[in-house]
Short mmCIF file of C-alpha atoms in Angstrom, two decimals:
data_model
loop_
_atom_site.label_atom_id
_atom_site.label_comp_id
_atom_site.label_asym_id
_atom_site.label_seq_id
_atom_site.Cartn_x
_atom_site.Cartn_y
_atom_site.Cartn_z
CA UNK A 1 40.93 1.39 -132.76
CA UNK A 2 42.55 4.72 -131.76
CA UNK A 3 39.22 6.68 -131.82
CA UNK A 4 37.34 4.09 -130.02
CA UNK A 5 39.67 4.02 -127.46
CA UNK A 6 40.31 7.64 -127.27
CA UNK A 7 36.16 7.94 -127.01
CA UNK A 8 36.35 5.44 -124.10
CA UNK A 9 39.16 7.77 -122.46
CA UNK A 10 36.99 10.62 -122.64
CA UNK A 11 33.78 8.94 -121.04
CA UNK A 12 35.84 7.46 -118.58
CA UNK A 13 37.27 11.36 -117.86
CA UNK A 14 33.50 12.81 -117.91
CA UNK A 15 32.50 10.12 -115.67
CA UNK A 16 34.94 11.14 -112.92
CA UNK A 17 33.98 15.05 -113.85
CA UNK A 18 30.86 13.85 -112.56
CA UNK A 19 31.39 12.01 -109.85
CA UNK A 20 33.61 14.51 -108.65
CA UNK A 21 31.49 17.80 -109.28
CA UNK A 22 28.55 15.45 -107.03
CA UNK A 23 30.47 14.11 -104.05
CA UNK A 24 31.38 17.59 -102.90
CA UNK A 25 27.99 19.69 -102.88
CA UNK A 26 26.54 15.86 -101.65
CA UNK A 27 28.53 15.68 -98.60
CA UNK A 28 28.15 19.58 -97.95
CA UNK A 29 24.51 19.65 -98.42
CA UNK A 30 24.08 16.03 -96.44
CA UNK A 31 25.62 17.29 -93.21
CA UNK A 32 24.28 20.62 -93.19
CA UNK A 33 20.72 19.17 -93.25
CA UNK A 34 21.20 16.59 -90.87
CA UNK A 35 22.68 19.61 -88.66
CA UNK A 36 20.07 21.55 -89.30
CA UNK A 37 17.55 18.71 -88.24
CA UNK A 38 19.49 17.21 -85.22
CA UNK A 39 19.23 21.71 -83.91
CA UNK A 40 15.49 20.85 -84.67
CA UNK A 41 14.98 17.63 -82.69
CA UNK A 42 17.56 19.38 -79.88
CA UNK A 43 15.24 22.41 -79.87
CA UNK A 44 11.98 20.15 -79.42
CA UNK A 45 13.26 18.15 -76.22
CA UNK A 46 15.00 20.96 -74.53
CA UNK A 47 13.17 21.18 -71.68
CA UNK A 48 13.23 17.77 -70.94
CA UNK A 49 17.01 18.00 -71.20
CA UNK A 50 17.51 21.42 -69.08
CA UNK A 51 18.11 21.37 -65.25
CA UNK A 52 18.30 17.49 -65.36
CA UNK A 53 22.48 18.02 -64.35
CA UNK A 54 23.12 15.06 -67.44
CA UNK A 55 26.66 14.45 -68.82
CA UNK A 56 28.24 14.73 -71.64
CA UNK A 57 28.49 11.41 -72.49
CA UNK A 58 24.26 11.02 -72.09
CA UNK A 59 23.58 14.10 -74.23
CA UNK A 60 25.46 12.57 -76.71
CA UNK A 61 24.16 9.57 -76.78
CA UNK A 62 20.90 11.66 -76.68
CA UNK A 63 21.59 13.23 -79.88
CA UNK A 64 23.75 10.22 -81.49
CA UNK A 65 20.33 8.19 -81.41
CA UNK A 66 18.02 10.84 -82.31
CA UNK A 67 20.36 11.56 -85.45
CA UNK A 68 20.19 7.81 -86.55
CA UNK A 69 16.26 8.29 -87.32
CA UNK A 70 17.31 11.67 -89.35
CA UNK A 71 19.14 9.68 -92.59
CA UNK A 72 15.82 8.92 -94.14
CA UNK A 73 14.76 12.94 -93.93
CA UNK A 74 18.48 14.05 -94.67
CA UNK A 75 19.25 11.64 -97.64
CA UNK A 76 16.46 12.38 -99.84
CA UNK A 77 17.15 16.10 -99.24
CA UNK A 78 21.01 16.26 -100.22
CA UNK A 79 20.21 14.08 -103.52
CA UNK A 80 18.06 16.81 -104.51
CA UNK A 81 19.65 19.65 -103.69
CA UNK A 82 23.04 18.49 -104.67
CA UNK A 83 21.74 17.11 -107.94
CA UNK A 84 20.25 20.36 -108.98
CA UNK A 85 23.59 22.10 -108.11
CA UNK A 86 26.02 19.86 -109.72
CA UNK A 87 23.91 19.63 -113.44
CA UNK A 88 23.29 23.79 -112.99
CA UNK A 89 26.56 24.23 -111.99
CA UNK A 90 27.98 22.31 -115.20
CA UNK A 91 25.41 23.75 -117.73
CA UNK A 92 25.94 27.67 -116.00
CA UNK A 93 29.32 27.13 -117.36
CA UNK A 94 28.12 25.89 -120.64
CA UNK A 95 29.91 22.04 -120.22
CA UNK A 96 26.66 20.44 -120.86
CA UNK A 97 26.40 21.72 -123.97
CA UNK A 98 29.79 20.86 -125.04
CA UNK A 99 29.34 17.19 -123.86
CA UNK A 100 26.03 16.71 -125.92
CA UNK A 101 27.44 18.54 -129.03
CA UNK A 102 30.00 15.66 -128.87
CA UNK A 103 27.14 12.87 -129.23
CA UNK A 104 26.90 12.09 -125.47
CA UNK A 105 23.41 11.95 -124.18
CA UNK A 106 22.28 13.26 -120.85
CA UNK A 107 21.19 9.75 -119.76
CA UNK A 108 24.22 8.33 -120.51
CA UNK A 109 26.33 11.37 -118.92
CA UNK A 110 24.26 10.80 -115.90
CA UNK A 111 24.93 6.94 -115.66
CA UNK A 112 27.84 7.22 -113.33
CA UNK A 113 25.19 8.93 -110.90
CA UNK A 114 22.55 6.80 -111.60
CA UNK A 115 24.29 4.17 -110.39
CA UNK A 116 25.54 6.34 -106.44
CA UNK A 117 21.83 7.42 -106.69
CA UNK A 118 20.72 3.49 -106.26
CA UNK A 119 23.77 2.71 -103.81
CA UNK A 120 22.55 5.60 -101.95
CA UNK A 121 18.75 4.74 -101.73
CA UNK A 122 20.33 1.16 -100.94
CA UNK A 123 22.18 2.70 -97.92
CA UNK A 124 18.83 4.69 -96.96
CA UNK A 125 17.01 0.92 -96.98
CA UNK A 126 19.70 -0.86 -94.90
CA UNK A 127 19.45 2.44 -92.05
CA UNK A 128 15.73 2.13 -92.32
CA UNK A 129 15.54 -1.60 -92.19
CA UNK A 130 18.38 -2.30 -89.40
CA UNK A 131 20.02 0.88 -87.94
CA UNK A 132 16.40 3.01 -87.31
CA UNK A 133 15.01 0.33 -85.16
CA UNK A 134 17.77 -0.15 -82.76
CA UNK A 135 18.53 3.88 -82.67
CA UNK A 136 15.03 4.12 -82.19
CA UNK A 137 14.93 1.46 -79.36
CA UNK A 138 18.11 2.86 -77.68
CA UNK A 139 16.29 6.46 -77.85
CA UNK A 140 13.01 5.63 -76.56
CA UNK A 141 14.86 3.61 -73.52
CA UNK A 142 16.95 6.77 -73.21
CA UNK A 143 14.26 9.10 -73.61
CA UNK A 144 12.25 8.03 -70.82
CA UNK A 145 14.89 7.69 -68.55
CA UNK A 146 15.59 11.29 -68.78
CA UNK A 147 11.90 12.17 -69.09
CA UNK A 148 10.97 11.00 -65.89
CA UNK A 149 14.73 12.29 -64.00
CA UNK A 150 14.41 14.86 -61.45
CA UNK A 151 16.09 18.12 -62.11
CA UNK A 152 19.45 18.20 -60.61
CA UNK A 153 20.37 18.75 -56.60
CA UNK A 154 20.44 22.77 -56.33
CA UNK A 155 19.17 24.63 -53.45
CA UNK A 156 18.37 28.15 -53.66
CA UNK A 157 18.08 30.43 -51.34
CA UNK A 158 14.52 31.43 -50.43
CA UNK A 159 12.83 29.08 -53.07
CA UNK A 160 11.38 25.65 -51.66
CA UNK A 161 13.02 22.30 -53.12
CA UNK A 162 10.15 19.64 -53.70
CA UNK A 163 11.77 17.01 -55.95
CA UNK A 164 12.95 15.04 -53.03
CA UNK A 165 9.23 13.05 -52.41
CA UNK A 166 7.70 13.69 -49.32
CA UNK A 167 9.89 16.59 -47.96
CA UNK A 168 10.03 20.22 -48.97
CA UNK A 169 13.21 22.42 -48.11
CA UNK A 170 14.12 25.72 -47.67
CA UNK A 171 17.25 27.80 -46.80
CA UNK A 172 17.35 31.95 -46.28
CA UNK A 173 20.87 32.03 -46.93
CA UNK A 174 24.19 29.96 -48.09
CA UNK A 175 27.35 30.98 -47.79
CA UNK A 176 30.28 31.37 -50.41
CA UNK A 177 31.81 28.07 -49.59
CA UNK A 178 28.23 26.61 -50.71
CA UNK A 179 28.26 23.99 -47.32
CA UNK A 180 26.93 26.93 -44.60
CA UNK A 181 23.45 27.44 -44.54
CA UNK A 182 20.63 29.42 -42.07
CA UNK A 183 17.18 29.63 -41.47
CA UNK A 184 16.76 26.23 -42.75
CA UNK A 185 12.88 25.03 -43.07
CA UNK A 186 12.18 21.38 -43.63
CA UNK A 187 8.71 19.87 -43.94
CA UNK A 188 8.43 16.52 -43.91
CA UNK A 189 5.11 14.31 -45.12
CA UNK A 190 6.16 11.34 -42.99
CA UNK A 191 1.93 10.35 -41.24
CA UNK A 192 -1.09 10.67 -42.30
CA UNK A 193 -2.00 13.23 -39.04
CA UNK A 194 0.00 16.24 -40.22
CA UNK A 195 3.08 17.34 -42.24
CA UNK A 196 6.00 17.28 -39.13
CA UNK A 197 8.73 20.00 -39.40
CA UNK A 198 12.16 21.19 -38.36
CA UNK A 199 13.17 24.36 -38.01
CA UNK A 200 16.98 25.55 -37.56
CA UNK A 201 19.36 28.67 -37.43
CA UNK A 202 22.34 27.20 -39.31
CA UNK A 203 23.59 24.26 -40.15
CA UNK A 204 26.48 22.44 -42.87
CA UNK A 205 25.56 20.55 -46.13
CA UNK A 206 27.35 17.86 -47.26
CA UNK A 207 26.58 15.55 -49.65
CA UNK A 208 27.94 11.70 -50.36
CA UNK A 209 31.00 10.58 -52.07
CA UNK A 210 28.54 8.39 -54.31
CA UNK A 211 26.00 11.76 -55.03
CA UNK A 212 23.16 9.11 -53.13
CA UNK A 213 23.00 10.62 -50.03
CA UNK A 214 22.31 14.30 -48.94
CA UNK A 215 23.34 15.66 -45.20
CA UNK A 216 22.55 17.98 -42.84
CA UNK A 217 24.07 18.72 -39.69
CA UNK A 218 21.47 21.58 -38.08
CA UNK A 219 22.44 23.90 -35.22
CA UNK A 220 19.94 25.39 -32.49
CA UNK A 221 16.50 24.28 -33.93
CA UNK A 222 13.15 22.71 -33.21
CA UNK A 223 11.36 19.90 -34.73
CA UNK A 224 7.52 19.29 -34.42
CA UNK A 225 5.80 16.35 -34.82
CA UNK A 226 1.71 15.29 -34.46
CA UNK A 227 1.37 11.68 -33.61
CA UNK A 228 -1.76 9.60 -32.81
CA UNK A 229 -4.64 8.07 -34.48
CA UNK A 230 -5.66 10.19 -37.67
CA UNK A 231 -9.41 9.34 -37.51
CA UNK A 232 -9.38 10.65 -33.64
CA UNK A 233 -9.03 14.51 -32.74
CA UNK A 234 -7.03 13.87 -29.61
CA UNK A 235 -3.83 13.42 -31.34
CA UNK A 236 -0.12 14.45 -29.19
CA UNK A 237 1.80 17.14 -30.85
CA UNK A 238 5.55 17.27 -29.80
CA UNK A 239 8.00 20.40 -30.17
CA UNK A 240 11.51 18.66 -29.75
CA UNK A 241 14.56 21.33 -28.97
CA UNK A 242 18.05 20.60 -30.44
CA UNK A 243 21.38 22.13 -30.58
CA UNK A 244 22.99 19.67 -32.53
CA UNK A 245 20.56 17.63 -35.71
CA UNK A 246 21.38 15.50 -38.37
CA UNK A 247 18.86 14.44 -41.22
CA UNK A 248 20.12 12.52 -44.12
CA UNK A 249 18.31 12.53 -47.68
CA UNK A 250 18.17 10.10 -49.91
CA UNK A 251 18.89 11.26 -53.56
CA UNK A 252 18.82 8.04 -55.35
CA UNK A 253 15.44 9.03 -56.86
CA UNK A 254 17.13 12.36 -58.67
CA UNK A 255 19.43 9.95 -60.48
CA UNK A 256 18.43 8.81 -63.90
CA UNK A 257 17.59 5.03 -64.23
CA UNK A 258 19.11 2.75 -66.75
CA UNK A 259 15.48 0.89 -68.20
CA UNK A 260 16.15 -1.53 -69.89
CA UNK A 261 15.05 -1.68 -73.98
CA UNK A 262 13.51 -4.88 -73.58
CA UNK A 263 10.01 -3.09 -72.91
CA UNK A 264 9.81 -1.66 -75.81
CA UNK A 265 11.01 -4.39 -78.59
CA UNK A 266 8.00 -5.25 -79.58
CA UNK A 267 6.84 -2.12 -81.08
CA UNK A 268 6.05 -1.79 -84.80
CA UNK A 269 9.03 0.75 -85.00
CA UNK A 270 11.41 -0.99 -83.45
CA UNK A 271 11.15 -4.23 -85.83
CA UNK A 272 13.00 -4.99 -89.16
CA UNK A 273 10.70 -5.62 -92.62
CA UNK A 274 10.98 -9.19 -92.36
CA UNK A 275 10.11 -9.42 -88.77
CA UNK A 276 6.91 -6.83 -89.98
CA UNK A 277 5.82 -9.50 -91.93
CA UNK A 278 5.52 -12.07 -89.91
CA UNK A 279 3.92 -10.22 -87.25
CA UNK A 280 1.22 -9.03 -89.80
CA UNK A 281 0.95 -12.32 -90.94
CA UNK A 282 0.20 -13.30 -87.03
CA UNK A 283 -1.76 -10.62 -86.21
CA UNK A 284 -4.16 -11.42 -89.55
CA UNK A 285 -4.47 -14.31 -87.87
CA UNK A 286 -5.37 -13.14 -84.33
CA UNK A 287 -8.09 -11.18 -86.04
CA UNK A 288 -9.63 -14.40 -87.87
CA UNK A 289 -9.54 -15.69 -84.18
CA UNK A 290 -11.42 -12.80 -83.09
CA UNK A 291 -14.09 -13.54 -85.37
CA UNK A 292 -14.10 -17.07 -84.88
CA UNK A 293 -14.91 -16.27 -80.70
CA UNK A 294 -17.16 -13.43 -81.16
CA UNK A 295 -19.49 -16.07 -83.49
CA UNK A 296 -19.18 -18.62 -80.76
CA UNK A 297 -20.11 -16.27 -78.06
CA UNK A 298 -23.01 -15.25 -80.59
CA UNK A 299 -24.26 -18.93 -80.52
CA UNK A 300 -23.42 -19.61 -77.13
CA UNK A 301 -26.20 -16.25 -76.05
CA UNK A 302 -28.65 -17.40 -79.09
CA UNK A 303 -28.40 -21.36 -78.86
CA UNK A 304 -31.64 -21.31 -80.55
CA UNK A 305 -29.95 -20.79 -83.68
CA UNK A 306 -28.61 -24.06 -83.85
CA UNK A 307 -31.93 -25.99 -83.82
CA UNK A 308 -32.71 -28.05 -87.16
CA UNK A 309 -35.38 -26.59 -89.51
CA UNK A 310 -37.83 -29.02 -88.74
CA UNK A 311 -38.46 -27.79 -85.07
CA UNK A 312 -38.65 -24.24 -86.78
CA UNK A 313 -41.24 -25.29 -89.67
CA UNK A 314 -42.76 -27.02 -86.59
CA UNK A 315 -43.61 -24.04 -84.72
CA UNK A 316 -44.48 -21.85 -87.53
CA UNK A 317 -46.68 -24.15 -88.46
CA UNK A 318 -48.33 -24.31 -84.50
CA UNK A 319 -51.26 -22.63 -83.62
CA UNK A 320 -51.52 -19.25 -82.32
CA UNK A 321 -53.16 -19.69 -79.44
CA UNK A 322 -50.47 -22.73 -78.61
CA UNK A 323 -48.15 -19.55 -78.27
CA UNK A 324 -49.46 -18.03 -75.66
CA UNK A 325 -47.81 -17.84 -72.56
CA UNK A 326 -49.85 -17.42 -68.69
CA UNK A 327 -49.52 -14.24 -67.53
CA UNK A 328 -47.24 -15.37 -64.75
CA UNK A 329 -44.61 -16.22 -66.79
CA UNK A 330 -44.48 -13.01 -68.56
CA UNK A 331 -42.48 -11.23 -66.81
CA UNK A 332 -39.88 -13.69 -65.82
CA UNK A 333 -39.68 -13.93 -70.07
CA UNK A 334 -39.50 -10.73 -70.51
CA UNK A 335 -36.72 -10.42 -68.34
CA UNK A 336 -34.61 -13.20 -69.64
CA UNK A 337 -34.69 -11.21 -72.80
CA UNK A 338 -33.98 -7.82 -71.76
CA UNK A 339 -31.13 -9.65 -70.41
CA UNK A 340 -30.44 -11.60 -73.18
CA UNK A 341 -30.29 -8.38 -75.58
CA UNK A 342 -27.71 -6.79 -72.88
CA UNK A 343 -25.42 -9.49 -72.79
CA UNK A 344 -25.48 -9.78 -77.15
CA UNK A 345 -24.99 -5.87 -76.98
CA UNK A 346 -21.51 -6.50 -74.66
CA UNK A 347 -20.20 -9.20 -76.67
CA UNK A 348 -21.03 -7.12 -80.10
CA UNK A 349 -19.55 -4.03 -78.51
CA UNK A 350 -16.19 -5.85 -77.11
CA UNK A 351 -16.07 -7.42 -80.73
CA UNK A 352 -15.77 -4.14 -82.35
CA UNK A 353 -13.66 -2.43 -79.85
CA UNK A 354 -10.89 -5.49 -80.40
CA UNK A 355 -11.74 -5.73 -83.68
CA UNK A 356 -10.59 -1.55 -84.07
CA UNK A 357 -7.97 -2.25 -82.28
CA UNK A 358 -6.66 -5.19 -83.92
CA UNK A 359 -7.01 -3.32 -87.60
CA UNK A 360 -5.17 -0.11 -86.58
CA UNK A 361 -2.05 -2.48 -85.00
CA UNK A 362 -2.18 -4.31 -88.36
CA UNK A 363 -2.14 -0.88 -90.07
CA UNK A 364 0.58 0.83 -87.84
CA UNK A 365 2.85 -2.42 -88.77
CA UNK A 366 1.95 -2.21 -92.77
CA UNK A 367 2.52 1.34 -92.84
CA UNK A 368 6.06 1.01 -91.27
CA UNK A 369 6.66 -2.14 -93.80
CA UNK A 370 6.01 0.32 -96.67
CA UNK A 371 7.61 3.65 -95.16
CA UNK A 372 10.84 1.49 -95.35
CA UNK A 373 10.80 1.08 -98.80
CA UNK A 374 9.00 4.14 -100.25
CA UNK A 375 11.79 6.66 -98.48
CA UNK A 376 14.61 4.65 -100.44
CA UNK A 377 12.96 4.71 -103.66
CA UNK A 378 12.38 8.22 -103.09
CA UNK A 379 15.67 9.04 -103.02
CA UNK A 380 16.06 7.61 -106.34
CA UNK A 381 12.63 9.39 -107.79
CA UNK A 382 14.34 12.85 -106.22
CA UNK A 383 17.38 12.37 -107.88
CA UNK A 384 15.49 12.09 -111.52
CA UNK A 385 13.67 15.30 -110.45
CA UNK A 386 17.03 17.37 -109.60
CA UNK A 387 19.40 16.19 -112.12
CA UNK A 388 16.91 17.31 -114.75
CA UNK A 389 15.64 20.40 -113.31
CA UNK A 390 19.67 21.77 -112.65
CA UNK A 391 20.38 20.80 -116.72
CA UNK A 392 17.18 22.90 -117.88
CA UNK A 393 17.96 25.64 -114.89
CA UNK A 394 21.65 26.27 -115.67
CA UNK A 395 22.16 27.99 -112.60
CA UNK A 396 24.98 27.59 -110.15
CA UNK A 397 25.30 27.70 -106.54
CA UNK A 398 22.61 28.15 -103.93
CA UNK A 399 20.46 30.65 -104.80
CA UNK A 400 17.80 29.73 -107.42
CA UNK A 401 18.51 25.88 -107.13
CA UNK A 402 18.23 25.62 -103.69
CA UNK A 403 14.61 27.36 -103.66
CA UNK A 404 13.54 25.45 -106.87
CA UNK A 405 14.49 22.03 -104.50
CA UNK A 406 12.88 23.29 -101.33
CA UNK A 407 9.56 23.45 -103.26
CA UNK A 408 9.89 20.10 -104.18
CA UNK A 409 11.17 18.38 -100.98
CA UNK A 410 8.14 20.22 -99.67
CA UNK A 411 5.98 18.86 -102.04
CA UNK A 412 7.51 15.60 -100.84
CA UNK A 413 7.42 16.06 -97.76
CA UNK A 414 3.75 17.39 -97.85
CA UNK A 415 2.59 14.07 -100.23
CA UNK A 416 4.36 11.80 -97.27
CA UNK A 417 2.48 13.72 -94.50
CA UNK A 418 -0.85 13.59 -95.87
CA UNK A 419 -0.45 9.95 -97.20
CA UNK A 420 0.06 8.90 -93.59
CA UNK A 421 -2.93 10.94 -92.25
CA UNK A 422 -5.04 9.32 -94.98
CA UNK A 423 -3.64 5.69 -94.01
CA UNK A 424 -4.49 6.49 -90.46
CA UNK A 425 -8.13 7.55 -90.72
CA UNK A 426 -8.57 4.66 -93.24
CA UNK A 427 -9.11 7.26 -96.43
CA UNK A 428 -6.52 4.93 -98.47
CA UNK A 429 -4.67 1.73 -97.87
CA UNK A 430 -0.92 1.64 -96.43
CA UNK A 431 0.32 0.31 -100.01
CA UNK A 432 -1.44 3.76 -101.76
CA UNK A 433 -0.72 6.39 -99.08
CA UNK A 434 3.00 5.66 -98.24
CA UNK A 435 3.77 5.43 -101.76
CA UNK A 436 1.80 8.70 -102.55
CA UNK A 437 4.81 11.11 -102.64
CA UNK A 438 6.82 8.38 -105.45
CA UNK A 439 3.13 7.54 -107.16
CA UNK A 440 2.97 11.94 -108.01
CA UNK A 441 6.58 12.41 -108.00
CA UNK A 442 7.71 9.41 -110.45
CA UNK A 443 5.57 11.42 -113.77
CA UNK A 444 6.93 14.55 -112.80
CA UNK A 445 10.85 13.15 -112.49
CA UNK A 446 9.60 11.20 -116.18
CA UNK A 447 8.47 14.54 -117.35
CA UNK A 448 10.99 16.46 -116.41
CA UNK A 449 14.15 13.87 -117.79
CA UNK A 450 12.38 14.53 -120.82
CA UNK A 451 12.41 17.69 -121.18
CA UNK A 452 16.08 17.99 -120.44
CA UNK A 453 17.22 15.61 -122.79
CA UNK A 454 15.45 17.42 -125.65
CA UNK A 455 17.03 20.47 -124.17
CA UNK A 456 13.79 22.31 -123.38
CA UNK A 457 12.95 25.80 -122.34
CA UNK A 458 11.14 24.95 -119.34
CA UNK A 459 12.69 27.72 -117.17
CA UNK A 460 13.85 30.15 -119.96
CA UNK A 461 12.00 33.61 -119.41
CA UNK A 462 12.97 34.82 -123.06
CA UNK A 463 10.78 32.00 -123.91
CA UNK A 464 7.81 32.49 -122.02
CA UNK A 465 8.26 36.43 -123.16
CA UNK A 466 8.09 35.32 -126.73
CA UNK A 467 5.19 33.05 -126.00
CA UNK A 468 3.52 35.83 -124.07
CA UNK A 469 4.16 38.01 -127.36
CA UNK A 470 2.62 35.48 -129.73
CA UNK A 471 -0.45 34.90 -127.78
CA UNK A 472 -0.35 38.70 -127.29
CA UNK A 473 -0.83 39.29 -131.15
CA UNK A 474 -2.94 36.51 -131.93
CA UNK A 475 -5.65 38.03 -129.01
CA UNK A 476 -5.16 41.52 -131.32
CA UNK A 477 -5.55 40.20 -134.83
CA UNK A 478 -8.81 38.56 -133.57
CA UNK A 479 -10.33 41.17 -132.10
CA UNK A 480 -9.27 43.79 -135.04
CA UNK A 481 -10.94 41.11 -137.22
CA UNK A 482 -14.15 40.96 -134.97
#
């Protein structure tokens, strides 16, 4: 009872070494990437974020909602990477081999994170299934609010301001206190006769307590103005002398709009797997009722068809000359058919056109009902494919395990790009391209745990150098023989 006990003390031991030695590169490696790929998404929607004059509090909601989305790319790539670090990390210092000279397999050494491997591919489902859509809902919403926000209020001097519609504004100079300004031009779009004006020498700028409202008070200027009827040349133009001007602006339309989500919930990304299914159930069904109207318009353009065979046998049976027609109704026949053909070549071209529609939205929605599953499971497939590869590496830290796990997330990632391509120009079906990546990488992970647990040489260069020896020789002995 002692030894079993002590055994049980000493698996219970190795399973925290485990655990331990994987949390820490894990959480290192997770939030580095998901760094690393928040700077990405930052870097692609800079512009639209630049010179918009947006808070703090919208940026980060910006980049809160954008990271959601990122857990499915981030997850798979800290299993791998950490994986291959811990088990290189444990055999560079030879522990591996001390924990399978004392009858503990690899499989059963690697049970503790087998088991975080499937809690963490069960996390990367419940982000995917619940957390993506409504990030992704949020963001979008967000998105085009910001998208379609006029750059923030700043006048410069010399440089025309346009992003107030209809007027353009100009300003030679401003003084330090940033409310003085002279030579002010303002050209205002207000008739359809010609773009009126006002001119001034100086004037103060003030704007609103609620940032809505932009004012000028203008000093020793004109204003000009063309009125009449545009579509007559005898129009009035008007030069209008002030010494004292004010002009408000409305800024309203610089401000960014609060849209809200509702637009955009019923989106294939946006939905959850079991609301997928139903709406590819319903939209299977919307197709079956596009074929069922594109028949009846069919029969309602040929109602010919749906004459009995008797009055068919009857008139092949008739007489050819009982065919003819007079030549005066000819051409009133051969008009109701050219007609005829048109309107059966509409309906058969507005039956395809919904029908290709209809398909690709059934696709889009199977394809995001697989995605959810496949990245999950790929986490788990990854993890088989680093654990293995750090125990047959035996290197430590982040040199060679990090590139050996960079070729295979991009090998991943490659096998997940072109699987949706294929989907999407209808090479394979949603169920074979977004599984591609697991279908190639699930033999290889096999493979691989294999080979570890028989303690292979996979990555050994002494053994490919005594290999290249042997087949060296054997090549000589031959050809002294020939």
């Amino acid at each position: 009872m002692g030894g079993k006990s002590a055994r049980v003390c000493m698996i219970k031991k190795l399973d925290l070494l485990i655990l331990k030695a994987f949390s820490g590169p894990f959480i290192i490696t997770f939030f580095i990437t998901t760094f690393v790929l928040m700077m990405q998404i930052l870097w692609k929607y800079i512009d639209d974020l630049v010179g918009k004059g947006l808070d703090f509090i919208t940026i980060g909601q910006f980049l809160w909602y954008a990271s959601a989305s990122l857990l499915t790319l981030a997850m798979p790539i800290a299993i791998l990477i950490s994986s291959i670090m811990t088990f290189g990390n444990l055999g560079e210092s030879f522990e591996l081999v001390a924990i399978k000279s004392s009858g503990i397999s690899l499989l059963r050494f690697m049970r503790p994170l087998i088991f975080v491997a499937l809690f963490l591919s069960f996390v990367t489902f419940l982000f995917a299934n619940y957390v993506i859509p409504y990030s992704s809902l949020k963001f979008r919403a967000l998105y085009g609010d910001i998208y379609f926000k006029k750059p923030a209020f700043d006048l410069k001097e010399g440089v025309f301001f346009t992003h107030i519609p209809n007027y353009a504004i100009k300003i030679g100079k401003k003084d330090p206190d940033g409310k003085t300004i002279h030579d002010v031009i303002i050209f205002e779009q207000g008739g359809t006769v010609q773009d009126n004006s006002i001119t001034a020498q100086k004037g103060t700028m003030t704007i609103s307590p609620d940032k809505n409202f932009l004012e000028f008070n203008l000093e020793n200027g004109y204003r000009y103005q063309e009125r009449g009827n545009p579509y007559d040349s005898s129009t009035e133009f008007v030069r209008l002398k002030f010494s004292h001007f004010k002009k408000l602006f409305d800024l309203s339309v610089l401000q960014k709009q609060n849209t809200s989500d509702s637009s955009f919930r019923n989106s294939y990304q946006m939905l959850s797997a079991k609301q997928l299914n139903k709406r590819i159930d319903s939209l299977r069904k919307q197709n079956d009722s596009l074929v069922i109207a594109g028949n009846r318009d069919y029969n309602f353009q040929m109602h010919y068809r749906k004459e009995p065979d008797s009055i068919w046998n009857l008139a092949a049976r008739a007489p050819i000359d009982s065919l003819q027609f007079p030549d005066s109704l000819l051409a009133s026949i051969n008009n109701i058919s050219i007609s005829k053909i048109k309107a059966i070549q509409n309906i058969q071209q507005n039956h395809l056109e919904a029908e290709k529609i209809r398909v690709a939205d059934i696709r889009g929605h199977e394809v995001e009902f697989h995605r959810k599953f496949s990245l999950s499971l790929a986490c788990f497939i990854l993890f088989f494919i680093g654990a293995p590869l750090g125990s047959i590496i035996r290197k430590g830290g982040i040199g060679m395990p990090l590139v050996v796990a960079i070729i295979f997330f991009l090998l991943f990632h490659l096998l997940n790009v072109f699987g949706d391509k294929f989907v999407k120009e209808n090479l394979l079906p949603p169920y074979i391209g977004i599984w591609l990546a697991v279908i190639v990488l699930t033999p290889i992970g096999i493979f691989l745990t294999y080979k570890a647990m028989h303690d292979s040489q996979l990555f050994n260069k002494e053994f490919y150098y005594r290999l290249f020896s042997k087949i060296k020789i054997l090549v000589k002995s031959r050809q002294t023989i020939s």
